[in-house]
Coordinates of C-alpha atoms and ligand atoms in Angstrom, one line a residue:
X946 CA -0.1 0.1 -0.2
X947 CA 1.5 3.4 -1.1
X948 CA 2.1 5.8 1.8
X949 CA 1.6 9.5 1.5
X950 CA 2.5 12.0 3.9
X951 CA -0.3 14.5 4.9
X952 CA 0.9 17.6 6.3
X953 CA -1.8 19.3 8.1
X954 CA -3.4 16.1 8.0
X955 CA -5.6 16.7 11.2
X956 CA -6.9 20.1 9.9
X957 CA -10.1 20.6 7.8
X958 CA -9.4 19.5 4.4
X959 CA -6.5 17.4 5.3
X960 CA -8.6 15.3 7.6
X961 CA -11.2 14.5 4.9
X962 CA -8.6 13.9 2.4
X963 CA -7.1 11.2 4.8
X964 CA -10.5 9.6 4.6
X965 CA -10.7 9.7 0.8
X966 CA -7.0 8.4 0.4
X967 CA -8.0 5.4 2.5
X968 CA -11.0 4.7 0.4
X969 CA -8.8 4.5 -2.6
X970 CA -6.4 2.0 -1.1
X971 CA -3.7 4.4 -0.2
X972 CA -2.3 4.9 3.5
X973 CA -2.0 8.3 4.8
X974 CA 0.8 9.2 7.4
X975 CA -0.5 12.3 9.2
X976 CA 1.9 15.1 10.5
X977 CA 0.2 17.9 12.3
X978 CA 1.4 20.3 15.1
X979 CA -2.1 20.9 16.3
X980 CA -1.8 24.5 16.4
X981 CA -5.0 24.9 14.6
X982 CA -6.6 21.4 15.1
X983 CA -7.5 18.7 17.5
X984 CA -6.1 15.5 18.5
X985 CA -9.5 13.9 18.5
X986 CA -9.6 14.2 14.7
X987 CA -7.2 11.1 14.5
X988 CA -9.7 8.9 16.7
X989 CA -12.5 10.1 14.5
X990 CA -10.5 9.3 11.3
X991 CA -10.2 5.8 12.8
X992 CA -13.8 5.6 13.6
X993 CA -14.8 6.5 10.0
X994 CA -12.3 4.3 8.0
X995 CA -12.0 1.6 10.4
X996 CA -8.2 1.7 10.1
X997 CA -5.4 2.5 12.4
X998 CA -4.0 5.9 11.5
X999 CA -0.4 6.7 11.7
X1000 CA -0.1 10.2 13.5
X1001 CA 3.0 12.1 14.1
X1002 CA 2.5 15.5 16.2
X1003 CA 5.2 18.1 14.8
X1004 CA 5.9 20.9 12.7
X1005 CA 6.9 20.5 9.0
X1006 CA 9.3 23.1 9.4
X1007 CA 11.2 20.7 11.6
X1008 CA 13.6 18.5 9.5
X1009 CA 14.2 16.1 12.6
X1010 CA 10.5 15.1 12.7
X1011 CA 10.4 14.7 8.8
X1012 CA 13.7 12.7 9.1
X1013 CA 12.0 10.4 11.8
X1014 CA 9.1 9.8 9.7
X1015 CA 11.3 8.8 6.6
X1016 CA 13.1 6.3 8.7
X1017 CA 10.0 4.5 9.5
X1018 CA 8.1 4.9 6.3
X1019 CA 8.9 4.6 2.5
X1020 CA 6.9 7.4 1.3
X1021 CA 5.4 7.7 -2.3
X1022 CA 4.3 11.2 -1.9
X1023 CA 3.3 14.2 0.0
X1024 CA 0.3 16.4 0.1
X1025 CA 1.0 19.5 1.9
X1026 CA -1.8 21.3 3.7
X1027 CA 0.1 22.7 6.6
X1028 CA -0.2 26.5 6.5
X1029 CA -1.7 29.4 8.4
X1030 CA -4.7 30.7 6.7
X1031 CA -6.2 33.6 8.4
X1032 CA -6.0 36.6 6.0
X1033 CA -6.3 39.5 8.6
X1034 CA -3.8 37.8 11.0
X1035 CA -1.2 37.7 8.0
X1036 CA -1.6 41.5 7.5
X1037 CA -0.6 41.9 11.1
X1038 CA 2.0 39.3 11.4
X1039 CA 3.5 39.0 7.8
X1040 CA 6.7 37.4 8.9
X1041 CA 4.7 34.5 10.7
X1042 CA 3.2 33.9 7.6
X1043 CA 6.3 33.9 5.2
X1044 CA 8.2 31.8 7.8
X1045 CA 5.7 29.3 8.4
X1046 CA 4.0 28.8 4.9
X1047 CA 7.1 29.6 2.6
X1048 CA 9.5 28.0 5.1
X1049 CA 7.8 24.8 5.5
X1050 CA 7.5 24.2 1.7
X1051 CA 11.2 24.8 1.4
X1052 CA 12.0 22.4 4.2
X1053 CA 9.7 19.8 2.7
X1054 CA 11.3 20.2 -0.9
X1055 CA 14.7 19.6 0.6
X1056 CA 13.4 16.7 2.4
X1057 CA 11.7 15.3 -0.7
X1058 CA 14.9 15.7 -2.9
X1059 CA 17.1 14.1 -0.2
X1060 CA 14.7 11.0 0.2
X1061 CA 13.8 10.7 -3.3
X1062 CA 10.2 11.3 -2.8
X1063 CA 8.8 12.1 -6.3
X1064 CA 5.1 13.5 -5.8
X1065 CA 3.9 16.6 -4.2
X1066 CA 0.3 18.0 -4.2
X1067 CA 0.2 21.5 -2.9
X1068 CA -2.8 23.4 -1.5
X1069 CA -2.8 26.7 -3.4
X1070 CA -6.0 29.1 -3.5
X1071 CA -8.1 31.1 -5.7
X1072 CA -6.9 34.1 -3.9
X1073 CA -4.1 34.4 -6.2
X1074 CA -6.4 35.5 -9.1
X1075 CA -7.5 38.6 -7.0
X1076 CA -10.4 40.0 -8.7
X1077 CA -10.4 38.7 -12.1
X1078 CA -11.5 40.8 -15.2
X1079 CA -13.2 37.9 -17.0
X1080 CA -15.3 35.1 -15.5
X1081 CA -15.0 32.1 -14.9
X1082 CA -11.4 32.0 -14.2
X1083 CA -9.3 29.5 -16.1
X1084 CA -6.0 28.3 -14.9
X1085 CA -4.5 30.6 -17.5
X1086 CA -6.2 33.7 -16.2
X1087 CA -3.3 36.0 -15.0
X1088 CA -2.5 36.2 -11.2
X1089 CA -2.6 39.5 -9.7
X1090 CA -0.7 41.3 -6.9
X1091 CA -1.8 39.6 -3.7
X1092 CA -4.2 41.3 -1.3
X1093 CA -2.6 40.0 1.8
X1094 CA 0.7 38.4 2.9
X1095 CA -1.3 35.2 3.3
X1096 CA -2.3 35.4 -0.4
X1097 CA 1.2 36.2 -1.3
X1098 CA 2.6 33.1 0.4
X1099 CA 0.4 31.0 -2.0
X1100 CA 1.6 32.9 -4.9
X1101 CA 5.3 32.6 -3.9
X1102 CA 5.0 28.8 -3.1
X1103 CA 3.4 28.2 -6.5
X1104 CA 6.5 30.2 -8.2
X1105 CA 9.0 28.1 -6.1
X1106 CA 7.2 24.8 -7.2
X1107 CA 7.7 26.0 -10.8
X1108 CA 11.5 26.5 -10.5
X1109 CA 12.1 23.5 -8.5
X1110 CA 10.4 21.3 -11.0
X1111 CA 12.4 22.7 -13.6
X1112 CA 15.9 22.3 -11.8
X1113 CA 15.3 18.9 -10.1
X1114 CA 15.1 15.7 -11.9
X1115 CA 12.4 13.3 -10.8
X1116 CA 10.0 15.8 -9.1
X1117 CA 6.3 15.9 -9.9
X1118 CA 4.1 18.4 -8.8
X1119 CA 0.3 19.6 -8.9
X1120 CA -1.0 22.7 -7.3
X1121 CA -4.7 22.8 -6.6
X1122 CA -6.3 26.2 -6.4
X1123 CA -9.2 25.7 -4.0
X1124 CA -12.2 27.8 -4.5
X1125 CA -14.3 28.0 -1.2
X1126 CA -14.3 24.8 0.8
X1127 CA -17.6 24.1 2.8
X1128 CA -19.6 21.3 4.2
X1129 CA -18.3 18.2 6.4
X1130 CA -18.1 14.5 6.3
X1131 CA -21.6 13.0 5.9
X1132 CA -21.0 11.1 9.2
X1133 CA -20.5 14.3 11.2
X1134 CA -17.4 13.0 12.8
X1135 CA -15.0 15.4 11.2
X1136 CA -15.6 18.9 9.9
X1137 CA -14.3 22.6 10.1
X1138 CA -13.3 23.7 13.8
X1139 CA -12.5 27.2 13.7
X1140 CA -10.7 28.5 16.9
X1141 CA -12.5 31.6 18.1
X1142 CA -14.6 33.7 16.1
X1143 CA -14.8 32.3 12.5
X1144 CA -13.8 34.6 9.6
X1145 CA -15.5 32.4 6.9
X1146 CA -19.0 32.7 6.0
X1147 CA -20.3 29.1 6.5
X1148 CA -18.8 28.5 10.0
X1149 CA -20.4 31.9 10.9
X1150 CA -23.7 30.9 9.6
X1151 CA -23.8 27.5 11.4
X1152 CA -22.4 29.1 14.7
X1153 CA -25.2 31.6 14.4
X1154 CA -27.8 29.3 14.0
X1155 CA -26.6 27.3 16.8
X1156 CA -26.9 30.2 19.1
X1157 CA -23.1 30.7 19.8
X1158 CA -23.3 34.1 17.7
X1159 CA -26.1 36.6 18.0
X1160 CA -26.2 37.2 14.2
X1161 CA -24.5 37.1 10.9
X1162 CA -23.7 40.4 9.3
X1163 CA -23.5 40.1 5.4
X1164 CA -20.5 42.3 4.3
X1165 CA -22.5 44.5 1.7
X1166 CA -25.2 44.2 -0.5
X1167 CA -24.6 46.9 -2.9
X1168 CA -22.0 45.1 -5.3
X1169 CA -22.6 44.7 -9.0
X1170 CA -24.1 41.0 -8.6
X1171 CA -27.5 39.4 -9.1
X1172 CA -28.5 40.4 -5.5
X1173 CA -25.9 42.7 -4.6
X1174 CA -24.0 40.5 -2.3
X1175 CA -20.5 38.8 -3.1
X1176 CA -20.3 35.7 -5.4
X1177 CA -18.2 32.8 -4.6
X1178 CA -17.8 29.1 -5.8
X1179 CA -18.5 26.8 -2.8
X1180 CA -17.0 23.3 -3.0
X1181 CA -17.9 20.5 -0.7
X1182 CA -14.9 19.5 1.3
X1183 CA -15.4 15.7 0.5
X1184 CA -15.2 16.7 -3.5
X1185 CA -12.1 18.7 -2.9
X1186 CA -10.7 15.6 -0.9
X1187 CA -11.6 13.5 -3.9
X1188 CA -9.5 15.9 -6.0
X1189 CA -6.4 15.4 -4.0
X1190 CA -6.8 11.6 -4.5
X1191 CA -7.2 12.2 -8.2
X1192 CA -4.2 14.7 -8.4
X1193 CA -2.0 12.2 -6.7
X1194 CA -2.8 9.2 -8.7
X1195 CA -2.2 11.2 -11.9
X1196 CA 1.2 12.3 -10.5
X1197 CA 2.1 8.9 -9.6
X1198 CA 1.6 7.6 -13.2
X1199 CA 3.8 10.1 -14.6
X1200 CA 7.4 9.2 -15.8
X1201 CA 9.1 12.4 -15.7
X1202 CA 9.3 15.9 -14.1
X1203 CA 6.0 17.5 -14.0
X1204 CA 4.3 20.7 -13.0
X1205 CA 0.8 21.8 -13.4
X1206 CA -1.9 23.7 -11.7
X1207 CA -5.8 23.0 -11.6
X1208 CA -8.8 24.9 -10.3
X1209 CA -10.8 23.0 -7.9
X1210 CA -14.5 24.5 -7.6
X1211 CA -17.9 23.6 -8.7
X1212 CA -17.9 25.9 -11.9
X1213 CA -20.9 27.6 -10.5
X1214 CA -21.0 31.0 -8.5
X1215 CA -23.3 31.5 -5.8
X1216 CA -24.1 34.8 -3.9
X1217 CA -23.8 35.1 0.1
X1218 CA -27.6 35.7 0.1
X1219 CA -28.3 32.4 -1.9
X1220 CA -26.0 30.4 0.4
X1221 CA -28.1 31.7 3.4
X1222 CA -31.3 30.8 1.7
X1223 CA -30.0 27.2 0.9
X1224 CA -28.9 26.8 4.6
X1225 CA -32.4 28.0 5.8
X1226 CA -34.5 25.7 3.3
X1227 CA -32.5 22.5 3.4
X1228 CA -32.2 22.6 7.4
X1229 CA -35.5 24.1 8.2
X1230 CA -33.7 26.8 10.2
X1231 CA -34.3 30.6 10.2
X1232 CA -31.1 32.5 10.5
X1233 CA -30.7 35.9 12.2
X1234 CA -28.8 38.3 9.6
X1235 CA -28.4 41.8 8.9
X1236 CA -26.9 43.7 6.1
X1237 CA -23.7 45.6 7.1
X1238 CA -20.6 47.5 5.3
X1239 CA -18.3 45.9 3.0
X1240 CA -15.5 44.1 4.2
X1241 CA -12.2 45.5 3.0
X1242 CA -10.2 43.4 0.6
X1243 CA -13.2 41.2 -0.6
X1244 CA -13.1 40.0 -4.0
X1245 CA -16.7 41.0 -5.6
X1246 CA -17.2 37.7 -7.6
X1247 CA -15.3 34.8 -8.5
X1248 CA -15.8 31.3 -9.6
X1249 CA -13.9 28.5 -11.4
X1250 CA -13.8 27.3 -15.0
X1251 CA -13.3 23.6 -14.1
X1252 CA -12.9 22.1 -17.7
X1253 CA -9.1 21.4 -17.1
X1254 CA -9.4 19.3 -14.0
X1255 CA -12.6 17.4 -15.5
X1256 CA -10.7 16.7 -18.6
X1257 CA -7.2 15.8 -17.5
X1258 CA -7.8 14.4 -13.7
X1259 CA -11.3 13.0 -14.7
X1260 CA -12.5 14.9 -11.6
X1261 CA -16.1 16.2 -11.4
X1262 CA -17.9 17.5 -8.2
X1263 CA -20.6 15.3 -6.7
X1264 CA -22.1 17.3 -4.0
X1265 CA -24.5 20.3 -4.4
X1266 CA -24.7 23.6 -2.3
X1267 CA -27.7 22.1 -0.4
X1268 CA -25.5 19.0 0.7
X1269 CA -22.9 21.3 1.9
X1270 CA -25.3 23.3 3.8
X1271 CA -26.9 20.1 5.4
X1272 CA -23.5 18.4 6.2
X1273 CA -22.2 21.7 7.8
X1274 CA -25.4 22.1 10.0
X1275 CA -25.1 18.4 10.9
X1276 CA -21.5 18.8 12.0
X1277 CA -22.2 22.0 14.0
X1278 CA -25.1 20.3 15.8
X1279 CA -22.9 17.4 16.5
X1280 CA -20.5 19.7 18.5
X1281 CA -22.7 20.4 21.2
Ligands
UD1_2568 C1 -11.2 34.1 2.4 C2 -9.9 34.6 1.8 C3 -9.0 33.7 1.0 C4 -8.8 32.5 1.7 C5 -10.2 31.7 2.0 C6 -9.9 30.8 2.9 C7 -10.4 37.1 2.1 C8 -10.4 38.5 1.0 N1 -10.1 35.9 1.3 O1 -11.9 33.8 1.2 O2 -7.9 34.4 0.6 O3 -8.4 31.6 0.8 O4 -10.8 32.7 3.0 O5 -11.0 29.8 3.3 O6 -10.4 37.2 3.2 N2 -19.0 37.2 4.5 C9 -20.2 37.6 5.1 N3 -20.1 37.7 6.4 C10 -19.2 37.0 7.2 C11 -18.3 36.3 6.6 C12 -18.2 36.1 5.1 O7 -20.9 38.3 4.5 O8 -19.5 36.8 8.5 C13 -18.9 37.0 2.9 C14 -17.7 37.7 2.5 O9 -17.7 39.0 2.5 C15 -17.6 36.9 1.2 C16 -18.2 35.6 1.4 O10 -18.7 35.6 2.6 O11 -18.3 37.8 0.3 C17 -17.3 34.6 1.5 O12 -16.0 34.9 2.7 P1 -15.2 33.9 3.3 O13 -15.8 32.8 3.8 O14 -14.4 34.7 4.6 O15 -14.3 33.6 2.0 P2 -13.5 34.4 1.1 O16 -13.4 35.8 1.5 O17 -13.9 34.0 -0.2

């Protein structure tokens, strides 16, 4: 069974990907420093999959932990999720973001080269497109200057990967540009666990519905969109997890150096109000919300062109926005 190191494997997207890797007959080796995740996730992964999960607590900036793992396990590849992702915090503490997000990739690439590990799937983000002029965005849409240090780390990491694949024989890399991941595993055993007040829309919706937050504020309803609220492409985390399995399998079949990038979204844009309405309808819950001012730095509208990932990786999403809203709410309720 091929072993794959998942850095940040106890986190939101990493944990769901671990489930899908096991389903595909691959063995995840989870590395996580638990700085933004809970050790209980590992037990939950065992419950969902019925398999023992190999877990190392550590920072992937720390070579000694990586070296310990390589001594015990022959790794076929790495899926690199571990990164900080709070946009606001990154503007206050940019070096924290550059050191962690860029530093860990460099450490990992050194480690992979020395241990002759050929395949890497990297977590990038649609944030690299900024506010695009033409929609939907394809992978060829020009990237724009980053709005935040967080966004810049994703852009820099993509550039590092392009350079390293050119220079290093035997390295095969796919960057996946995620749109907005939402939803949870249908079992409600794993899901998104924001620490403190959520920044993202869907955790804020579910926490408001659960009474943890008094009300949701919609950041602006005077944008040039169908109902005035911003448009995003909300992708179910299980579909996103499946995209990682397909990306890894595709890389593993290649015989030579390789770099490519794929959008991972549904191909549909939904407004913030549509998301709220879908949540209310599918769950039969009324949400307390108000319209507030625009949030600085918000992109007005973005959604993915997914033709490339559909054609090359044979990946298509299977879940709807309603599925996402139901699974997110069931997950929130399970936390009580
Ligand atoms: C944000 C980041 C993006 C990052 C992603 C990680 C910004 C500008 N972008 O994406 O770089 O990759 O998170 O998941 O921060 N909204 C409300 N009320 C709320 C929360 C959100 O109206 O309480 C609206 C926002 O204005 C936005 C939409 O919901 O229009 C989605 O927001 P969010 O979930 O934070 O994601 P993004 O901003 O798209």
